[in-house]
Amino acid sequence: MGGPSEAGNGMEGEGGTARRRFAEAAREERPDLALLCLLIGAEAAGHAHGGREPGVDEEPAVDRIVDEGQAELDRLAGLLPYERGRTPAQWARALERTLGGQLGFNGAASDYQRLESSLLPEVLRRRRGLPILLSVVWTEVARRAGAPVYGVALPGHFVVGFGDPVGEHVLADPFGGGKRLDEEELSAMVAGATGGTPLSAASLRPAGPLETVLRVLNNIRAWAGPRPEQSGVRLWAVELSLLLPHHPGRLRFERAQLLVERGDFIRGAREMEEYADVVATMEPNAAENVRRAARAARARLN
């Protein structure tokens, strides 16, 4: 179930400058992927160490995070040697040599255990991250340099394509330092992530900016999920997801549950009841279960 973000949901104001700018950027006709990912980093900075740091949510601080990140992407693009009329394979090789080889952008299994691996400002600083954030770096640097480039949201692993998605193209794995991938490797990658599902043309289509951003936020939610002490991180990741023009409707219920877990019983119960009203027509049993959870949340006040 999908749902549009609504200006009246209150979350933009709760999050301040970074959240307001994130909502605005997500509604642009051509969303800026780098900007959205940098604003996720600004939101994380505002909640660092379990609480909002003094002044970090002020507009100058958000501007600094965004400006420094965009400037670094520009700088990295300027490091690519100029070569007229590169083929897709040559573009992939140039990015592999510069970002993966000279600068050491890559990933390792341990990066999945770090929140910083999902935050673009930190990935630019550490040159380490999850496949999707490293792919954001690759695509944004390559785009600035004039390459025909796009992200590919394979099941379980994000990669980058150079060239024409339905014509001549090559795929590279930024997590592996930019290693180019042949069809056999792609098939094994997809089969490993899905339990045997074969590689399909649909899985190789370009990923749009908002699809990519939602997947970044899903990764943050997945990181915080098994860490109860990080419920605040999971909450802001859910709330940013809800600001996207299209998002899974069930995220509204997840937000309500998190509010209850964090002791905001009244607001959490109210949002559960509102969600139940939305799904009641199509899923009456699910709606009743949600109303039951809302009653249980209100009972915790007694």
Short mmCIF file of C-alpha atoms in Angstrom, two decimals:
data_model
loop_
_atom_site.label_atom_id
_atom_site.label_comp_id
_atom_site.label_asym_id
_atom_site.label_seq_id
_atom_site.Cartn_x
_atom_site.Cartn_y
_atom_site.Cartn_z
CA MET A 1 0.00 0.00 0.00
CA GLY A 2 1.43 3.38 -0.96
CA GLY A 3 0.68 6.82 0.35
CA PRO A 4 1.54 10.40 -0.50
CA SER A 5 3.33 12.57 1.98
CA GLU A 6 1.13 15.29 3.40
CA ALA A 7 2.25 18.77 4.36
CA GLY A 8 0.07 18.58 7.42
CA ASN A 9 1.61 15.49 8.96
CA GLY A 10 3.71 17.59 11.33
CA MET A 11 6.97 15.79 10.70
CA GLU A 12 8.66 18.52 8.68
CA GLY A 13 8.33 20.96 11.54
CA GLU A 14 9.42 18.41 14.12
CA GLY A 15 12.65 17.76 12.22
CA GLY A 16 13.55 21.38 11.48
CA THR A 17 15.62 22.63 8.58
CA ALA A 18 17.00 19.31 7.31
CA ARG A 19 13.58 17.70 7.30
CA ARG A 20 11.87 20.66 5.64
CA ARG A 21 14.49 20.76 2.90
CA PHE A 22 14.29 16.97 2.47
CA ALA A 23 10.53 17.16 1.91
CA GLU A 24 10.95 20.00 -0.59
CA ALA A 25 13.76 18.23 -2.48
CA ALA A 26 11.74 14.99 -2.68
CA ARG A 27 8.88 16.85 -4.40
CA GLU A 28 11.07 18.38 -7.12
CA GLU A 29 10.32 17.32 -10.68
CA ARG A 30 13.87 15.94 -10.93
CA PRO A 31 14.97 15.06 -7.39
CA ASP A 32 18.66 15.58 -6.61
CA LEU A 33 19.91 12.24 -5.27
CA ALA A 34 23.07 13.67 -3.71
CA LEU A 35 21.13 16.44 -1.96
CA LEU A 36 18.59 14.01 -0.51
CA CYS A 37 21.32 11.69 0.77
CA LEU A 38 23.26 14.60 2.27
CA LEU A 39 20.09 15.77 4.04
CA ILE A 40 19.70 12.28 5.51
CA GLY A 41 23.22 12.79 6.88
CA ALA A 42 22.20 16.19 8.27
CA GLU A 43 19.18 14.63 9.97
CA ALA A 44 21.42 11.97 11.52
CA ALA A 45 23.83 14.64 12.75
CA GLY A 46 20.93 16.42 14.42
CA HIS A 47 20.13 13.29 16.43
CA ALA A 48 23.71 12.25 17.20
CA HIS A 49 24.50 10.78 20.63
CA GLY A 50 20.85 10.09 21.37
CA GLY A 51 19.63 13.69 21.27
CA ARG A 52 19.65 16.80 19.16
CA GLU A 53 22.99 18.55 19.50
CA PRO A 54 22.78 22.27 20.27
CA GLY A 55 22.73 24.27 17.06
CA VAL A 56 23.13 21.32 14.69
CA ASP A 57 19.57 21.66 13.39
CA GLU A 58 20.04 25.34 12.60
CA GLU A 59 20.04 26.26 8.94
CA PRO A 60 23.76 27.20 8.76
CA ALA A 61 24.73 23.74 10.07
CA VAL A 62 22.55 21.97 7.52
CA ASP A 63 23.90 24.25 4.78
CA ARG A 64 27.45 23.36 5.81
CA ILE A 65 26.82 19.60 5.61
CA VAL A 66 25.15 19.93 2.20
CA ASP A 67 27.67 22.39 0.76
CA GLU A 68 30.69 20.38 1.93
CA GLY A 69 29.23 17.16 0.51
CA GLN A 70 28.38 18.68 -2.86
CA ALA A 71 31.81 20.34 -3.03
CA GLU A 72 33.53 17.02 -2.34
CA LEU A 73 31.58 15.29 -5.10
CA ASP A 74 32.57 18.12 -7.45
CA ARG A 75 36.20 17.75 -6.39
CA LEU A 76 36.19 14.00 -6.97
CA ALA A 77 34.69 14.49 -10.43
CA GLY A 78 37.52 16.91 -11.21
CA LEU A 79 40.06 14.18 -10.44
CA LEU A 80 38.89 12.01 -13.34
CA PRO A 81 41.33 12.35 -16.23
CA TYR A 82 39.74 13.94 -19.29
CA GLU A 83 39.24 11.62 -22.26
CA ARG A 84 37.05 12.47 -25.21
CA GLY A 85 34.31 10.03 -26.30
CA ARG A 86 34.74 7.37 -23.65
CA THR A 87 32.87 4.08 -24.15
CA PRO A 88 30.84 2.66 -21.24
CA ALA A 89 33.69 0.26 -20.45
CA GLN A 90 36.19 3.13 -20.45
CA TRP A 91 34.00 5.16 -18.09
CA ALA A 92 33.76 2.18 -15.74
CA ARG A 93 37.52 1.72 -15.88
CA ALA A 94 38.17 5.41 -15.18
CA LEU A 95 35.92 5.40 -12.10
CA GLU A 96 37.41 2.12 -10.88
CA ARG A 97 40.93 3.46 -11.26
CA THR A 98 40.25 6.83 -9.60
CA LEU A 99 37.64 6.13 -6.90
CA GLY A 100 38.34 2.49 -6.18
CA GLY A 101 42.09 2.41 -6.80
CA GLN A 102 43.66 5.80 -6.10
CA LEU A 103 41.18 6.99 -3.46
CA GLY A 104 40.23 3.66 -1.88
CA PHE A 105 36.43 3.90 -1.95
CA ASN A 106 35.16 0.36 -1.24
CA GLY A 107 33.32 -1.72 1.33
CA ALA A 108 33.73 -4.71 3.61
CA ALA A 109 31.42 -6.94 5.63
CA SER A 110 32.12 -4.92 8.79
CA ASP A 111 30.62 -1.82 7.17
CA TYR A 112 27.15 -3.35 7.50
CA GLN A 113 27.47 -2.94 11.29
CA ARG A 114 27.96 0.84 11.17
CA LEU A 115 25.31 3.52 10.79
CA GLU A 116 27.93 5.75 9.14
CA SER A 117 27.96 3.35 6.20
CA SER A 118 24.48 4.62 5.25
CA LEU A 119 25.25 8.34 5.60
CA LEU A 120 26.69 10.07 2.54
CA PRO A 121 28.71 12.73 4.43
CA GLU A 122 30.41 9.96 6.42
CA VAL A 123 30.97 7.76 3.36
CA LEU A 124 32.68 10.68 1.62
CA ARG A 125 34.84 11.22 4.70
CA ARG A 126 35.68 7.56 5.46
CA ARG A 127 35.59 6.29 1.85
CA ARG A 128 33.78 3.22 3.15
CA GLY A 129 30.11 2.35 3.06
CA LEU A 130 27.31 0.05 2.00
CA PRO A 131 26.94 -0.84 -1.69
CA ILE A 132 24.11 1.65 -2.21
CA LEU A 133 25.97 4.64 -0.71
CA LEU A 134 29.15 3.82 -2.60
CA SER A 135 26.99 3.57 -5.74
CA VAL A 136 25.60 7.03 -4.97
CA VAL A 137 29.18 8.33 -4.86
CA TRP A 138 30.02 6.58 -8.15
CA THR A 139 26.92 7.81 -9.99
CA GLU A 140 27.13 11.39 -8.69
CA VAL A 141 30.84 11.72 -9.48
CA ALA A 142 30.42 10.14 -12.91
CA ARG A 143 27.36 12.27 -13.71
CA ARG A 144 29.29 15.44 -12.89
CA ALA A 145 32.04 14.28 -15.24
CA GLY A 146 29.56 13.75 -18.08
CA ALA A 147 29.23 9.96 -18.00
CA PRO A 148 26.03 8.13 -19.01
CA VAL A 149 25.52 6.52 -15.59
CA TYR A 150 22.70 5.08 -13.50
CA GLY A 151 22.14 3.03 -10.35
CA VAL A 152 20.84 -0.54 -10.43
CA ALA A 153 18.93 -1.83 -7.40
CA LEU A 154 19.69 -5.54 -7.57
CA PRO A 155 18.10 -7.64 -4.83
CA GLY A 156 20.45 -7.42 -1.85
CA HIS A 157 23.16 -5.45 -3.64
CA PHE A 158 23.24 -2.07 -5.38
CA VAL A 159 25.53 -1.57 -8.38
CA VAL A 160 26.19 1.04 -11.08
CA GLY A 161 25.61 0.93 -14.83
CA PHE A 162 27.46 2.90 -17.51
CA GLY A 163 26.01 3.43 -20.99
CA ASP A 164 22.55 2.67 -22.34
CA PRO A 165 20.49 0.38 -20.05
CA VAL A 166 18.81 -1.21 -23.09
CA GLY A 167 21.87 -1.02 -25.37
CA GLU A 168 25.62 -1.06 -24.88
CA HIS A 169 26.41 -0.90 -21.17
CA VAL A 170 28.61 -2.32 -18.44
CA LEU A 171 27.86 -2.85 -14.76
CA ALA A 172 30.32 -2.23 -11.94
CA ASP A 173 30.34 -2.96 -8.21
CA PRO A 174 31.53 0.06 -6.17
CA PHE A 175 31.47 -2.06 -3.00
CA GLY A 176 34.22 -4.12 -4.63
CA GLY A 177 36.18 -1.02 -5.61
CA GLY A 178 34.44 -0.69 -8.97
CA LYS A 179 34.98 -4.23 -10.26
CA ARG A 180 33.11 -4.82 -13.50
CA LEU A 181 30.47 -7.55 -13.40
CA ASP A 182 29.66 -10.05 -16.13
CA GLU A 183 26.28 -11.78 -16.52
CA GLU A 184 27.44 -14.89 -14.65
CA GLU A 185 28.53 -12.83 -11.65
CA LEU A 186 25.29 -10.83 -11.70
CA SER A 187 23.22 -14.02 -11.83
CA ALA A 188 25.12 -15.48 -8.88
CA MET A 189 24.69 -12.23 -6.95
CA VAL A 190 20.91 -12.18 -7.48
CA ALA A 191 20.50 -15.91 -6.82
CA GLY A 192 22.46 -15.59 -3.58
CA ALA A 193 20.30 -12.73 -2.35
CA THR A 194 16.95 -14.27 -3.34
CA GLY A 195 17.49 -17.97 -2.79
CA GLY A 196 17.71 -18.87 -6.46
CA THR A 197 15.64 -16.33 -8.39
CA PRO A 198 17.13 -15.98 -11.89
CA LEU A 199 18.46 -12.68 -13.21
CA SER A 200 15.79 -10.76 -15.14
CA ALA A 201 15.67 -7.65 -17.28
CA ALA A 202 13.46 -5.99 -14.64
CA SER A 203 16.15 -6.36 -11.98
CA LEU A 204 18.62 -4.48 -14.22
CA ARG A 205 16.48 -1.40 -14.86
CA PRO A 206 17.79 1.99 -13.67
CA ALA A 207 16.77 2.96 -10.15
CA GLY A 208 15.23 6.42 -9.74
CA PRO A 209 16.44 8.88 -7.09
CA LEU A 210 13.43 8.46 -4.77
CA GLU A 211 13.55 4.67 -5.07
CA THR A 212 17.23 4.83 -4.12
CA VAL A 213 16.60 7.17 -1.18
CA LEU A 214 13.82 4.95 0.17
CA ARG A 215 16.19 1.97 0.00
CA VAL A 216 18.85 3.97 1.89
CA LEU A 217 16.30 4.73 4.61
CA ASN A 218 15.18 1.09 4.67
CA ASN A 219 18.80 0.10 5.32
CA ILE A 220 18.96 2.54 8.24
CA ARG A 221 15.72 1.12 9.65
CA ALA A 222 17.12 -2.40 9.25
CA TRP A 223 20.32 -1.40 11.07
CA ALA A 224 18.43 0.16 13.97
CA GLY A 225 15.72 -2.55 14.20
CA PRO A 226 17.65 -5.11 16.28
CA ARG A 227 19.18 -2.35 18.43
CA PRO A 228 16.49 -1.15 20.89
CA GLU A 229 18.78 1.63 22.08
CA GLN A 230 18.67 3.04 18.54
CA SER A 231 14.89 3.40 18.33
CA GLY A 232 15.38 7.13 17.80
CA VAL A 233 17.39 6.43 14.64
CA ARG A 234 14.70 4.09 13.39
CA LEU A 235 12.05 6.72 14.14
CA TRP A 236 13.68 9.50 12.14
CA ALA A 237 14.37 7.10 9.26
CA VAL A 238 10.66 6.17 9.21
CA GLU A 239 9.65 9.81 9.40
CA LEU A 240 11.89 10.81 6.48
CA SER A 241 10.46 7.89 4.48
CA LEU A 242 6.97 9.23 5.14
CA LEU A 243 7.98 12.56 3.60
CA LEU A 244 8.65 10.91 0.24
CA PRO A 245 5.84 11.37 -2.31
CA HIS A 246 5.29 7.61 -2.41
CA HIS A 247 6.03 5.23 0.45
CA PRO A 248 4.69 1.98 1.96
CA GLY A 249 1.56 2.87 3.89
CA ARG A 250 2.48 0.50 6.71
CA LEU A 251 5.28 2.88 7.71
CA ARG A 252 2.58 4.96 9.42
CA PHE A 253 1.85 2.03 11.73
CA GLU A 254 5.57 1.48 12.32
CA ARG A 255 5.92 5.12 13.36
CA ALA A 256 3.00 4.76 15.78
CA GLN A 257 4.56 1.63 17.29
CA LEU A 258 7.87 3.42 17.77
CA LEU A 259 6.16 6.33 19.49
CA VAL A 260 4.58 3.90 21.93
CA GLU A 261 7.88 2.09 22.49
CA ARG A 262 9.47 5.44 23.31
CA GLY A 263 6.76 6.30 25.84
CA ASP A 264 4.58 8.62 23.75
CA PHE A 265 1.47 6.51 24.38
CA ILE A 266 -1.20 9.08 23.53
CA ARG A 267 0.25 10.16 20.19
CA GLY A 268 1.18 6.59 19.27
CA ALA A 269 -2.34 5.33 20.04
CA ARG A 270 -3.92 8.17 18.10
CA GLU A 271 -1.79 7.43 15.04
CA MET A 272 -2.62 3.73 15.28
CA GLU A 273 -6.32 4.59 15.26
CA GLU A 274 -5.87 6.87 12.25
CA TYR A 275 -4.01 4.12 10.42
CA ALA A 276 -6.76 1.62 11.28
CA ASP A 277 -9.35 3.95 9.74
CA VAL A 278 -7.31 4.05 6.52
CA VAL A 279 -6.98 0.25 6.12
CA ALA A 280 -10.38 -0.75 7.54
CA THR A 281 -12.14 -1.02 4.17
CA MET A 282 -9.60 -3.33 2.52
CA GLU A 283 -8.21 -5.10 5.60
CA PRO A 284 -10.85 -5.16 8.36
CA ASN A 285 -9.06 -7.83 10.41
CA ALA A 286 -5.77 -5.94 10.28
CA ALA A 287 -7.59 -2.75 11.25
CA GLU A 288 -9.09 -4.41 14.31
CA ASN A 289 -5.67 -5.69 15.36
CA VAL A 290 -4.29 -2.15 15.07
CA ARG A 291 -7.19 -0.75 17.14
CA ARG A 292 -6.47 -3.41 19.76
CA ALA A 293 -2.85 -2.27 19.87
CA ALA A 294 -4.03 1.33 20.24
CA ARG A 295 -6.25 0.38 23.21
CA ALA A 296 -3.31 -1.43 24.80
CA ALA A 297 -1.15 1.68 24.35
CA ARG A 298 -3.73 3.90 26.02
CA ALA A 299 -4.05 1.40 28.87
CA ARG A 300 -0.36 1.86 29.64
CA LEU A 301 -1.21 5.38 30.84
CA ASN A 302 -3.19 3.98 33.80
#
